[in-house]
Coordinates of C-alpha atoms in Angstrom, one line a residue:
M1 CA 125.2 96.1 61.9
K2 CA 125.8 92.3 61.6
D3 CA 129.4 93.0 60.9
L4 CA 129.6 94.5 64.5
D5 CA 129.6 92.5 67.7
I6 CA 126.8 94.4 69.4
R7 CA 126.5 91.7 72.2
H8 CA 129.6 93.1 74.0
M9 CA 129.0 96.8 73.4
S10 CA 127.9 99.3 76.0
F11 CA 124.6 101.0 75.2
D12 CA 126.6 104.1 74.4
E13 CA 128.8 102.2 71.9
Y14 CA 125.7 100.6 70.5
D15 CA 124.1 104.0 69.9
E16 CA 127.3 105.3 68.3
A17 CA 127.5 102.4 66.0
R18 CA 123.9 102.7 64.9
N19 CA 123.7 106.5 64.7
P20 CA 126.9 108.5 65.4
R21 CA 126.4 111.8 67.2
P22 CA 128.6 114.9 66.8
E23 CA 131.7 115.5 68.8
V24 CA 130.8 119.1 69.7
Q25 CA 127.7 120.0 71.6
D26 CA 126.1 123.5 72.0
F27 CA 127.1 123.4 75.6
D28 CA 130.7 123.0 74.7
R29 CA 130.7 126.2 72.7
V30 CA 128.9 128.0 75.5
V31 CA 131.5 127.1 78.1
E32 CA 134.4 127.9 75.7
R33 CA 133.0 131.4 75.1
A34 CA 132.3 131.8 78.8
L35 CA 135.9 130.8 79.7
S36 CA 137.3 133.2 77.2
R37 CA 135.2 136.2 78.4
R38 CA 135.1 135.6 82.1
G39 CA 138.2 133.6 83.0
F40 CA 138.2 130.0 84.2
L41 CA 137.9 130.1 88.0
R42 CA 136.1 133.4 88.4
G43 CA 133.6 132.9 85.6
V44 CA 132.6 129.3 85.0
L45 CA 134.0 127.1 87.8
A46 CA 132.6 128.4 91.0
F47 CA 132.4 127.2 94.6
G48 CA 129.9 128.3 97.2
S49 CA 126.3 127.2 97.4
A50 CA 124.9 130.2 95.6
A51 CA 128.0 131.2 93.7
T52 CA 129.8 133.9 92.3
A53 CA 129.9 135.9 89.2
M54 CA 126.1 135.8 88.8
G55 CA 125.7 138.2 91.7
L56 CA 124.0 135.6 93.8
S57 CA 126.6 135.7 96.6
P58 CA 130.3 136.2 97.0
L59 CA 132.6 133.5 95.8
M60 CA 133.8 131.3 98.6
N61 CA 137.6 131.0 98.2
S62 CA 138.8 127.6 99.3
G63 CA 141.3 129.3 101.5
S64 CA 138.8 131.3 103.5
A65 CA 138.2 130.7 107.2
R66 CA 134.7 129.4 106.6
A67 CA 135.8 127.1 103.9
Q68 CA 138.6 125.7 106.0
T69 CA 136.2 125.1 108.9
A70 CA 133.8 123.3 106.5
A71 CA 136.6 121.3 105.1
T72 CA 137.5 119.9 108.5
T73 CA 134.0 119.2 109.7
R74 CA 132.0 118.0 106.7
F75 CA 134.3 115.1 105.7
A76 CA 134.0 112.5 108.4
F77 CA 136.4 110.0 106.8
K78 CA 140.0 109.7 105.6
P79 CA 140.0 109.6 101.8
I80 CA 141.1 106.4 100.2
P81 CA 143.5 105.8 97.3
I82 CA 142.5 104.2 94.0
A83 CA 142.3 100.5 93.6
T84 CA 142.7 98.1 90.7
D85 CA 141.6 94.8 92.2
Y86 CA 138.3 92.9 92.4
E87 CA 137.2 94.1 95.8
V88 CA 135.2 96.9 97.4
H89 CA 137.2 99.4 99.5
V90 CA 135.9 101.9 102.0
P91 CA 137.7 104.3 104.5
E92 CA 139.2 103.1 107.7
G93 CA 136.5 103.0 110.4
Y94 CA 133.8 101.9 107.9
S95 CA 132.6 98.4 106.9
W96 CA 130.5 97.0 104.1
Q97 CA 128.4 93.9 103.5
P98 CA 126.3 92.6 100.6
V99 CA 122.5 92.9 101.2
A100 CA 121.0 91.6 98.0
K101 CA 122.7 89.8 95.1
W102 CA 121.6 88.9 91.6
G103 CA 119.4 85.8 91.9
Q104 CA 118.9 86.0 95.6
P105 CA 115.4 84.8 96.5
L106 CA 112.9 87.3 97.8
F107 CA 110.5 84.5 98.7
S108 CA 111.2 81.2 100.5
D109 CA 109.7 79.0 97.7
V110 CA 112.3 80.2 95.2
A111 CA 115.3 77.9 94.3
E112 CA 118.7 79.1 95.5
F113 CA 121.1 80.7 93.0
N114 CA 123.6 78.3 91.4
P115 CA 127.0 80.0 91.4
E116 CA 128.1 78.1 88.2
T117 CA 124.9 78.1 86.1
G118 CA 122.9 81.0 87.5
T119 CA 119.2 80.8 87.8
T120 CA 116.0 79.9 85.8
A121 CA 113.2 82.1 84.4
T122 CA 110.8 80.8 87.0
A123 CA 113.1 81.5 89.9
Q124 CA 114.3 84.8 88.6
E125 CA 110.7 86.1 88.5
R126 CA 110.7 86.1 92.3
A127 CA 114.4 86.8 93.0
F128 CA 116.6 89.9 93.1
G129 CA 117.4 91.1 89.5
E130 CA 120.6 91.8 87.6
N131 CA 122.7 95.0 87.3
T132 CA 121.5 97.2 90.1
D133 CA 121.1 100.9 89.4
G134 CA 119.0 103.6 90.9
M135 CA 117.4 102.9 94.3
E136 CA 115.4 104.6 97.1
L137 CA 114.5 103.5 100.6
F138 CA 111.1 104.1 102.1
N139 CA 109.9 103.9 105.7
I140 CA 106.5 102.3 105.5
A141 CA 104.9 102.0 108.9
G142 CA 108.3 101.3 110.4
R143 CA 109.4 98.9 107.8
Q144 CA 112.5 99.6 105.7
V145 CA 111.5 99.0 102.1
I146 CA 114.0 99.5 99.3
C147 CA 113.2 99.8 95.6
V148 CA 116.1 98.9 93.2
N149 CA 116.3 99.2 89.4
H150 CA 117.8 96.4 87.3
E151 CA 119.0 98.2 84.2
Y152 CA 120.1 95.5 81.8
A153 CA 121.4 91.9 81.4
N154 CA 124.9 90.6 80.7
L155 CA 124.3 87.8 78.2
D156 CA 127.5 85.9 78.8
I157 CA 126.8 85.9 82.5
N158 CA 123.1 85.6 82.7
L159 CA 122.9 83.0 79.9
P160 CA 126.1 81.0 80.5
G161 CA 127.0 78.4 77.9
R162 CA 124.7 79.7 75.2
P163 CA 126.3 79.7 71.7
E164 CA 127.6 83.2 70.8
G165 CA 126.2 84.5 74.1
Q166 CA 122.7 84.8 72.6
P167 CA 119.3 83.5 73.8
Q168 CA 118.4 80.2 72.1
S169 CA 114.8 79.9 73.1
A170 CA 111.7 81.7 74.4
E171 CA 112.7 80.4 77.9
D172 CA 116.0 82.2 77.6
V173 CA 114.3 85.4 76.6
L174 CA 111.9 85.0 79.6
L175 CA 114.9 84.6 81.9
L176 CA 116.3 87.9 80.6
Q177 CA 113.0 89.7 80.9
N178 CA 112.6 88.5 84.5
A179 CA 116.1 89.5 85.4
Q180 CA 115.5 93.2 84.6
G181 CA 113.0 95.8 85.8
V182 CA 112.7 96.6 89.5
S183 CA 112.9 94.8 92.8
V184 CA 110.8 96.0 95.8
F185 CA 111.6 94.3 99.1
E186 CA 111.8 94.8 102.8
I187 CA 115.1 94.8 104.6
A188 CA 115.9 94.7 108.3
E189 CA 118.9 95.1 110.5
G190 CA 119.9 92.3 112.9
A191 CA 122.9 90.9 114.6
S192 CA 124.4 89.9 111.3
G193 CA 123.7 93.3 109.7
W194 CA 121.2 94.1 107.0
Q195 CA 119.3 91.3 105.4
V196 CA 116.3 90.8 103.0
V197 CA 113.1 90.0 104.9
T198 CA 112.1 86.9 102.9
D199 CA 108.3 86.6 102.2
S200 CA 107.5 90.1 103.3
P201 CA 104.1 91.1 102.0
L202 CA 105.8 94.2 100.5
N203 CA 108.2 92.1 98.4
R204 CA 107.6 92.0 94.7
R205 CA 109.3 92.0 91.3
I206 CA 108.4 94.3 88.4
T207 CA 109.7 92.9 85.1
H208 CA 109.4 93.3 81.3
L209 CA 106.0 91.6 81.6
T210 CA 104.3 93.5 84.5
P211 CA 101.1 95.3 83.4
M212 CA 101.3 99.1 83.5
Q213 CA 98.9 102.0 82.9
F214 CA 99.6 105.0 80.7
T215 CA 98.7 108.5 81.9
G216 CA 98.9 111.9 80.3
P217 CA 98.5 113.3 76.8
A218 CA 99.8 110.3 74.9
V219 CA 97.0 108.0 76.2
G220 CA 94.9 106.7 73.2
H221 CA 97.2 108.2 70.5
D222 CA 97.5 106.0 67.4
L223 CA 101.2 105.7 68.0
L224 CA 100.6 103.8 71.3
K225 CA 98.0 101.4 69.9
T226 CA 98.8 97.8 69.3
A227 CA 96.8 94.6 68.5
N228 CA 97.0 93.7 72.2
D229 CA 96.2 97.2 73.4
P230 CA 93.9 98.8 70.8
D231 CA 93.1 101.6 73.2
G232 CA 96.7 102.7 73.7
S233 CA 96.2 102.8 77.5
T234 CA 98.1 99.8 79.0
V235 CA 101.5 98.2 78.4
L236 CA 103.5 95.2 79.6
G237 CA 106.7 96.0 81.4
T238 CA 109.3 98.6 81.9
L239 CA 112.7 98.5 80.1
N240 CA 116.2 99.4 80.9
N241 CA 115.5 100.9 84.3
C242 CA 118.4 103.3 85.0
G243 CA 118.2 106.1 87.5
S244 CA 115.4 106.7 90.0
G245 CA 113.6 109.3 92.0
R246 CA 111.1 109.7 94.8
T247 CA 108.1 111.9 95.0
P248 CA 107.1 114.0 98.0
W249 CA 104.1 111.8 98.5
G250 CA 106.3 108.6 98.9
T251 CA 106.2 106.8 95.6
Y252 CA 109.1 105.5 93.6
L253 CA 110.1 106.8 90.1
T254 CA 112.0 104.4 87.8
C255 CA 113.4 105.7 84.5
E256 CA 113.4 103.9 81.2
E257 CA 116.7 104.7 79.4
N258 CA 118.1 102.6 76.5
F259 CA 114.9 101.0 75.5
N260 CA 115.8 101.1 71.8
G261 CA 118.2 98.1 72.2
Y262 CA 115.3 95.6 72.8
F263 CA 113.6 95.8 69.4
G264 CA 114.5 94.2 66.1
H265 CA 112.9 93.2 62.8
S266 CA 112.4 89.5 62.0
A267 CA 112.8 90.1 58.2
A268 CA 116.4 91.2 58.9
L269 CA 117.4 88.0 60.8
P270 CA 120.2 86.2 58.9
A271 CA 119.3 83.1 57.0
D272 CA 121.5 80.0 56.6
G273 CA 124.0 80.4 53.8
E274 CA 123.8 84.2 53.6
S275 CA 127.0 86.1 53.3
E276 CA 127.9 89.1 55.5
D277 CA 127.2 91.4 52.5
Q278 CA 123.8 89.8 51.9
I279 CA 122.9 90.1 55.5
K280 CA 123.9 93.8 55.6
A281 CA 122.1 94.6 52.4
K282 CA 118.9 92.9 53.7
A283 CA 119.1 94.8 57.0
E284 CA 119.6 98.1 55.2
A285 CA 116.5 97.4 53.0
V286 CA 114.4 96.6 56.0
A287 CA 115.6 99.6 57.9
A288 CA 114.5 101.9 55.1
T289 CA 110.9 100.8 55.8
L290 CA 110.9 101.9 59.5
P291 CA 109.1 105.1 60.6
A292 CA 111.4 108.1 60.2
A293 CA 111.0 109.0 63.9
F294 CA 112.8 105.8 64.9
A295 CA 116.2 107.2 63.7
R296 CA 116.1 109.9 66.4
Y297 CA 115.6 107.3 69.1
G298 CA 118.2 104.8 67.6
I299 CA 115.6 102.1 66.9
G300 CA 116.7 99.7 64.1
V301 CA 116.4 96.2 62.8
D302 CA 119.0 94.6 65.1
S303 CA 118.6 94.3 68.9
V304 CA 121.1 93.6 71.7
Y305 CA 119.0 90.8 73.3
M306 CA 117.3 89.1 70.3
Y307 CA 113.9 89.3 72.0
H308 CA 112.3 89.7 68.5
A309 CA 113.4 86.2 67.4
F310 CA 111.3 84.6 70.2
D311 CA 108.7 87.2 71.4
A312 CA 106.6 88.9 68.7
R313 CA 105.9 91.9 70.9
F314 CA 109.5 93.0 70.2
D315 CA 109.4 92.2 66.5
L316 CA 108.9 95.4 64.5
A317 CA 107.5 93.4 61.7
A318 CA 104.5 92.5 63.9
N319 CA 104.4 95.4 66.3
V320 CA 105.9 98.6 64.9
N321 CA 104.3 100.8 67.6
E322 CA 105.7 98.8 70.5
P323 CA 108.9 101.0 70.9
N324 CA 106.7 104.1 71.3
R325 CA 105.4 102.6 74.5
F326 CA 108.8 102.8 76.2
G327 CA 111.1 105.6 77.2
Y328 CA 109.0 107.1 80.0
I329 CA 109.1 107.6 83.8
V330 CA 107.2 104.9 85.7
E331 CA 105.6 105.6 89.1
I332 CA 105.5 102.7 91.6
D333 CA 103.8 102.7 95.0
P334 CA 106.0 100.6 97.3
A335 CA 103.4 100.6 100.0
N336 CA 100.6 99.1 97.9
P337 CA 101.7 96.2 95.7
Q338 CA 98.2 95.9 94.3
V339 CA 98.4 99.4 92.6
M340 CA 99.4 99.1 88.9
P341 CA 102.5 101.1 88.0
K342 CA 101.9 104.2 85.9
K343 CA 103.9 105.4 82.9
H344 CA 103.6 109.2 82.9
S345 CA 103.8 110.4 79.2
A346 CA 103.6 114.1 80.2
L347 CA 107.2 113.8 81.5
G348 CA 108.3 113.1 78.0
R349 CA 109.8 110.1 76.1
F350 CA 113.5 109.9 75.8
K351 CA 116.4 108.0 77.4
H352 CA 115.6 109.0 81.0
E353 CA 118.5 108.8 83.4
N354 CA 116.8 109.8 86.6
A355 CA 114.0 112.0 88.0
A356 CA 115.1 114.5 90.6
C357 CA 112.0 115.9 92.4
T358 CA 111.6 119.0 94.4
L359 CA 109.0 121.7 95.2
A360 CA 108.6 125.2 93.9
R361 CA 108.0 128.0 96.3
D362 CA 104.2 127.7 95.8
G363 CA 104.3 123.9 96.2
R364 CA 104.2 122.9 92.6
V365 CA 106.1 119.7 91.8
I366 CA 109.4 120.1 89.9
V367 CA 111.1 117.1 88.2
Y368 CA 114.5 117.5 86.6
M369 CA 115.5 114.9 84.0
G370 CA 118.5 114.3 81.7
D371 CA 118.4 112.5 78.3
D372 CA 121.5 110.3 78.4
E373 CA 122.7 110.4 74.9
R374 CA 125.3 112.6 73.2
G375 CA 123.7 115.7 71.8
E376 CA 120.4 115.5 73.7
F377 CA 118.9 117.7 76.3
L378 CA 118.2 118.6 79.9
Y379 CA 114.5 118.8 80.9
K380 CA 112.3 120.2 83.7
W381 CA 108.6 119.4 84.6
V382 CA 106.5 121.9 86.4
S383 CA 103.1 120.6 87.6
R384 CA 99.9 122.6 87.2
D385 CA 98.8 122.0 90.8
A386 CA 100.5 122.3 94.1
Y387 CA 101.4 119.4 96.3
V388 CA 99.4 119.3 99.5
P389 CA 100.5 116.7 102.1
G390 CA 97.8 114.1 102.4
G391 CA 95.9 115.6 99.4
D392 CA 95.2 114.3 95.9
T393 CA 98.3 113.7 93.9
S394 CA 96.8 112.2 90.8
T395 CA 97.4 115.3 88.6
L396 CA 100.9 116.2 89.8
L397 CA 102.8 114.1 87.1
V398 CA 100.0 114.4 84.5
E399 CA 99.0 118.1 84.3
G400 CA 101.7 120.7 83.8
V401 CA 104.4 121.9 81.4
L402 CA 107.6 120.2 80.2
Y403 CA 110.6 122.5 79.5
A404 CA 114.0 122.0 77.9
A405 CA 117.0 124.0 78.9
T406 CA 119.1 126.5 77.0
F407 CA 122.4 127.8 78.3
A408 CA 124.1 131.0 77.3
D409 CA 127.8 131.9 77.6
D410 CA 127.0 134.8 80.0
Q411 CA 126.2 132.1 82.5
T412 CA 122.5 132.5 82.3
G413 CA 119.9 130.1 81.0
V414 CA 116.2 129.8 80.1
W415 CA 113.8 126.9 80.3
M416 CA 111.9 126.7 77.0
P417 CA 108.3 125.4 77.3
L418 CA 107.4 122.5 75.1
T419 CA 103.9 123.3 74.1
P420 CA 101.8 123.2 70.9
E421 CA 102.3 126.9 70.6
T422 CA 106.2 126.7 70.8
T423 CA 106.6 123.5 68.8
G424 CA 103.8 123.2 66.3
M425 CA 103.2 119.7 67.7
T426 CA 100.2 118.3 69.5
A427 CA 100.5 117.6 73.2
A428 CA 100.5 113.9 72.4
E429 CA 103.2 114.3 69.8
I430 CA 105.3 116.2 72.3
A431 CA 104.9 113.4 74.8
I432 CA 105.9 110.7 72.4
H433 CA 108.5 112.6 70.3
T434 CA 109.9 114.8 73.0
R435 CA 113.4 115.0 71.4
M436 CA 112.0 116.5 68.3
A437 CA 110.0 119.0 70.3
A438 CA 113.1 120.1 72.2
S439 CA 115.0 120.6 68.9
K440 CA 112.2 122.8 67.7
V441 CA 112.6 125.3 70.6
G442 CA 116.4 125.4 70.2
A443 CA 117.4 123.6 73.4
T444 CA 121.1 123.3 74.1
T445 CA 122.6 120.0 73.1
M446 CA 124.6 118.4 76.0
D447 CA 127.4 115.9 76.7
R448 CA 125.2 113.0 77.9
P449 CA 123.2 114.6 80.7
E450 CA 122.9 111.9 83.3
W451 CA 121.8 112.1 87.0
V452 CA 120.4 115.4 88.3
A453 CA 120.6 116.1 92.0
V454 CA 118.8 118.8 93.9
N455 CA 120.6 120.3 97.0
P456 CA 118.2 119.9 100.0
V457 CA 119.9 122.9 101.9
A458 CA 120.4 125.3 99.0
I459 CA 118.3 126.4 96.0
E460 CA 120.5 124.8 93.3
A461 CA 120.6 121.7 91.2
Y462 CA 123.4 119.7 89.5
C463 CA 123.7 117.5 86.4
A464 CA 126.5 115.0 85.6
L465 CA 127.6 115.4 82.0
T466 CA 129.4 112.1 81.9
N467 CA 131.6 112.4 78.8
N468 CA 131.6 112.9 75.0
S469 CA 134.5 111.3 73.2
R470 CA 133.0 112.3 69.8
R471 CA 132.4 116.0 70.2
G472 CA 132.4 118.1 67.1
V473 CA 132.2 115.4 64.4
K474 CA 128.5 115.2 63.5
P475 CA 125.2 116.7 64.7
N476 CA 122.8 114.7 66.8
A477 CA 120.2 112.5 65.1
G478 CA 117.9 115.5 64.8
G479 CA 120.5 117.6 63.0
D480 CA 121.2 119.8 66.0
E481 CA 124.8 121.0 66.1
T482 CA 126.8 120.0 69.2
P483 CA 129.4 122.7 69.7
V484 CA 132.2 123.1 72.2
G485 CA 131.3 125.7 74.9
G486 CA 128.9 126.4 77.7
P487 CA 128.6 123.5 80.1
N488 CA 130.5 121.3 77.6
P489 CA 133.9 123.0 77.4
R490 CA 136.3 120.5 75.9
A491 CA 136.6 118.8 72.6
E492 CA 136.9 115.0 72.9
N493 CA 135.7 115.1 76.5
N494 CA 136.7 111.8 77.9
Y495 CA 136.5 112.9 81.5
G496 CA 133.1 114.7 81.9
Q497 CA 132.0 117.5 84.2
I498 CA 129.2 118.5 86.5
V499 CA 127.1 121.6 85.8
R500 CA 125.2 123.5 88.5
W501 CA 122.3 126.0 88.1
Y502 CA 120.6 128.5 90.4
P503 CA 116.9 129.2 89.7
A504 CA 116.0 132.8 89.5
G505 CA 114.4 134.1 92.7
D506 CA 115.4 131.0 94.5
D507 CA 112.4 129.3 92.9
H508 CA 112.8 126.0 90.9
A509 CA 109.6 126.9 88.9
A510 CA 111.3 130.1 87.5
P511 CA 111.9 130.1 83.8
D512 CA 115.4 131.7 84.2
F513 CA 118.5 130.5 85.9
A514 CA 122.2 131.2 86.3
W515 CA 124.8 128.4 86.0
D516 CA 128.4 127.4 86.6
L517 CA 130.5 124.3 86.6
F518 CA 131.1 122.6 90.0
V519 CA 133.9 120.4 88.6
M520 CA 135.6 119.4 85.4
A521 CA 137.0 115.9 85.8
G522 CA 140.4 115.3 84.4
N523 CA 143.9 113.8 84.9
P524 CA 146.5 116.2 86.2
S525 CA 149.1 113.4 86.3
V526 CA 148.9 113.1 82.5
H527 CA 147.8 116.6 81.3
K528 CA 148.7 120.1 82.2
D529 CA 146.0 121.9 80.2
A530 CA 142.2 121.9 80.5
Y531 CA 142.3 118.1 80.4
A532 CA 143.9 118.1 83.8
G533 CA 140.5 119.2 85.2
S534 CA 139.4 122.1 87.3
T535 CA 141.3 123.4 90.3
N536 CA 139.4 121.1 92.7
I537 CA 140.8 118.1 90.9
N538 CA 144.2 116.7 92.0
E539 CA 146.1 113.4 91.8
G540 CA 144.6 112.3 95.0
N541 CA 140.9 112.6 94.0
M542 CA 140.9 112.4 90.2
F543 CA 138.2 110.5 88.4
N544 CA 136.4 110.2 85.0
S545 CA 132.8 110.0 83.8
P546 CA 130.6 111.2 86.7
D547 CA 127.3 109.4 86.4
G548 CA 125.2 108.9 89.5
M549 CA 124.8 111.8 91.9
M550 CA 122.8 112.1 95.1
F551 CA 122.7 114.6 98.0
D552 CA 122.6 113.5 101.6
A553 CA 120.7 115.4 104.3
N554 CA 123.7 117.5 105.1
G555 CA 124.0 118.9 101.6
M556 CA 127.0 116.8 100.6
L557 CA 127.1 115.5 97.0
W558 CA 127.9 111.8 96.5
I559 CA 129.3 111.3 93.0
Q560 CA 129.5 107.9 91.4
T561 CA 131.5 107.1 88.2
D562 CA 131.0 104.9 85.2
G563 CA 134.1 105.4 83.2
D564 CA 137.3 103.9 81.9
D565 CA 139.0 101.7 84.5
S566 CA 141.9 100.7 82.3
N567 CA 144.3 102.7 84.5
E568 CA 146.3 103.4 81.3
G569 CA 146.9 106.3 79.0
D570 CA 144.6 109.3 79.6
F571 CA 143.2 107.3 82.6
A572 CA 146.5 106.3 84.2
G573 CA 146.3 106.6 87.9
Q574 CA 142.5 106.7 88.1
G575 CA 141.9 103.1 88.9
N576 CA 138.5 101.4 89.2
N577 CA 135.2 103.2 89.2
Q578 CA 134.5 104.9 92.5
M579 CA 132.3 107.0 94.7
L580 CA 133.4 110.4 95.9
V581 CA 131.9 113.1 98.1
G582 CA 131.8 116.7 97.1
D583 CA 131.2 119.8 99.3
P584 CA 129.3 122.4 97.3
V585 CA 130.4 125.1 99.7
T586 CA 134.2 124.7 99.3
G587 CA 134.4 122.6 96.1
R588 CA 136.4 120.0 97.9
I589 CA 136.0 116.4 96.6
E590 CA 137.3 113.3 98.3
R591 CA 137.2 109.6 97.4
F592 CA 135.1 107.4 99.7
L593 CA 134.8 104.0 97.9
T594 CA 136.3 102.1 95.1
G595 CA 134.5 99.2 93.4
P596 CA 135.7 95.9 91.9
K597 CA 137.4 96.1 88.6
D598 CA 135.0 96.2 85.6
S599 CA 132.2 97.4 87.8
E600 CA 130.2 100.6 87.8
I601 CA 129.0 102.3 91.0
T602 CA 125.3 102.8 90.9
G603 CA 122.5 104.1 93.1
F604 CA 122.6 105.5 96.6
T605 CA 120.1 105.6 99.4
V606 CA 120.1 106.0 103.2
S607 CA 118.5 104.1 106.1
S608 CA 115.9 105.9 108.1
D609 CA 118.3 106.5 111.0
R610 CA 121.0 107.7 108.5
R611 CA 123.5 105.3 110.0
T612 CA 123.7 103.1 106.8
I613 CA 124.1 104.0 103.2
F614 CA 123.2 101.5 100.5
V615 CA 125.1 101.5 97.2
G616 CA 124.9 99.3 94.0
I617 CA 127.8 97.5 92.4
Q618 CA 126.8 96.9 88.8
H619 CA 128.5 94.4 86.3
P620 CA 131.5 93.5 88.5
G621 CA 134.3 91.4 87.2
G622 CA 136.0 88.3 88.5
S623 CA 133.7 86.4 90.8
W624 CA 132.7 89.2 93.1
P625 CA 131.3 89.1 95.7
E626 CA 132.1 85.4 96.1
A627 CA 135.4 83.6 96.0
S628 CA 134.4 81.7 92.8
G629 CA 131.6 81.4 90.4
L630 CA 129.6 83.9 88.3
P631 CA 130.0 87.6 89.2
R632 CA 126.9 89.0 90.7
S633 CA 125.8 92.6 90.8
A634 CA 124.6 93.5 94.3
V635 CA 123.4 96.2 96.7
I636 CA 125.8 96.7 99.6
A637 CA 125.3 98.3 103.0
I638 CA 128.1 100.6 104.4
R639 CA 128.2 101.6 108.1
R640 CA 130.6 103.4 110.4
D641 CA 132.1 101.0 112.9
D642 CA 131.2 103.3 115.7
G643 CA 127.5 103.3 114.6
A644 CA 127.5 107.1 114.0
V645 CA 125.4 108.9 111.4
I646 CA 126.9 108.8 107.9
A647 CA 124.6 110.9 105.7

């Protein structure tokens, strides 16, 4: 891959270059067949919180009296137009302010951020990290404590002035390692708005070097053992923290996504005087010596960050098992900084997007999870034991069954258990090589399943299938075909869609479900066919690549995008990435926020009084949010000017 400039690739592009996935997923074929046999609106795209053709409740027509009433009362803002500038825009009557920016000190003994040169490894260890993503707010004895993920680093921005935008020393690598992970910090609202409570005893940084404990069936397995951890029970750090979740007992879940981009092999590093052909041949020879399972997870001899050139832990020549120790969900207790974070292997190892928690009818814990890569799967965890408020929670993410979803074109689905009996694998192998286990049970390949959101006022869940521009070309890395149909209805799906499912018996623990599509994103100003989107998409609310999704307490779905902001071609008229609000009852979707050009909108959480929402702005362009200097990702606070409840 030395002939490719992987430094400026997105992780999706990096994975495609390393291991191209098929253009067509199983879900695409399922939806295509469902469309043909049921009709578009009546069969697959449905509105109403327990919709339609599955016999769960009557379809709510968007013109009905109830729908019209909901439409006028559930959107407390005037929708805004697209934007193409380097600013944040919110509706009239709302205001925003930055709360925490990359490099902002969490403690008073930390050096202030330099807008031209950034920060240092020492300062970054105790300052707000880079590239905000998933977040949750916790009320801890009256304190407002927010946990925020820091997904990845931008080499050209975080290491300004380095040749070729690459780390040049172990100190540079340490700076990157400290810029990522999680920030936990207290915030408070005063006369100047929301601010970080510097030096709060609850403030802390969790980085690529923070000690963590493994739980579940993978503990002690040979594939987790290293020279520094011969027991296979502890690990340093958490990588590529994308989406998030919160447990019913008040802990934070951070999700390891594109961990594969951090590892490389020192034997494949280019030597002085080698030609491009020699470098490529050497890399291919070294790659042939790697474990076969690495291919399914996209682990190779090159890395995005070049950690392996300066930190032996990330060098596959020295620590071939280290990648097996990432790709999990990590539980953090925001109220107890002394408690070591836990990596829960029972929830599976893959590119976790987020972790949407809810409870079954009998109190068992349910966690929905998407594996964010083309041709991978949607998962569900069902705990063995029930959650009891104030009771023991130690087994709830450790003992239970992991499932993978299958979707049928009659708009039904089944959760397939991943057990030794169904897969022929041991429990530890299922935990470490979860993708292979899901392939063995015939799970439905999907168009990059990202955030899952569970409706708090209806028994239903949603998953953003962000896009798949390569559908139908090749199978996934495990050989599973990726057809058009089911929840993935369009070939070369540049726009994405949101699938919704309804558990049988109104019980999230049920093995069966019915499904429909809440929305198919598109561009009706460019296309007049399926690429125009579903009937709830119009030129005033169109978007592409839904990614983050969260429900508020009213059952309104907040949708964030991470797509093409070129405003050209297929994306003409769609502007910068944005945040919209969707009503599951009517299907109506309206635009609430637009971000700065080049940015992605990430993460959503709400203050305890529900009068402020917090949103992340990741990898902004220009010099946002300042007038000049390096751009800085940030968490912003949004309030109504009249102080009313927002969410």
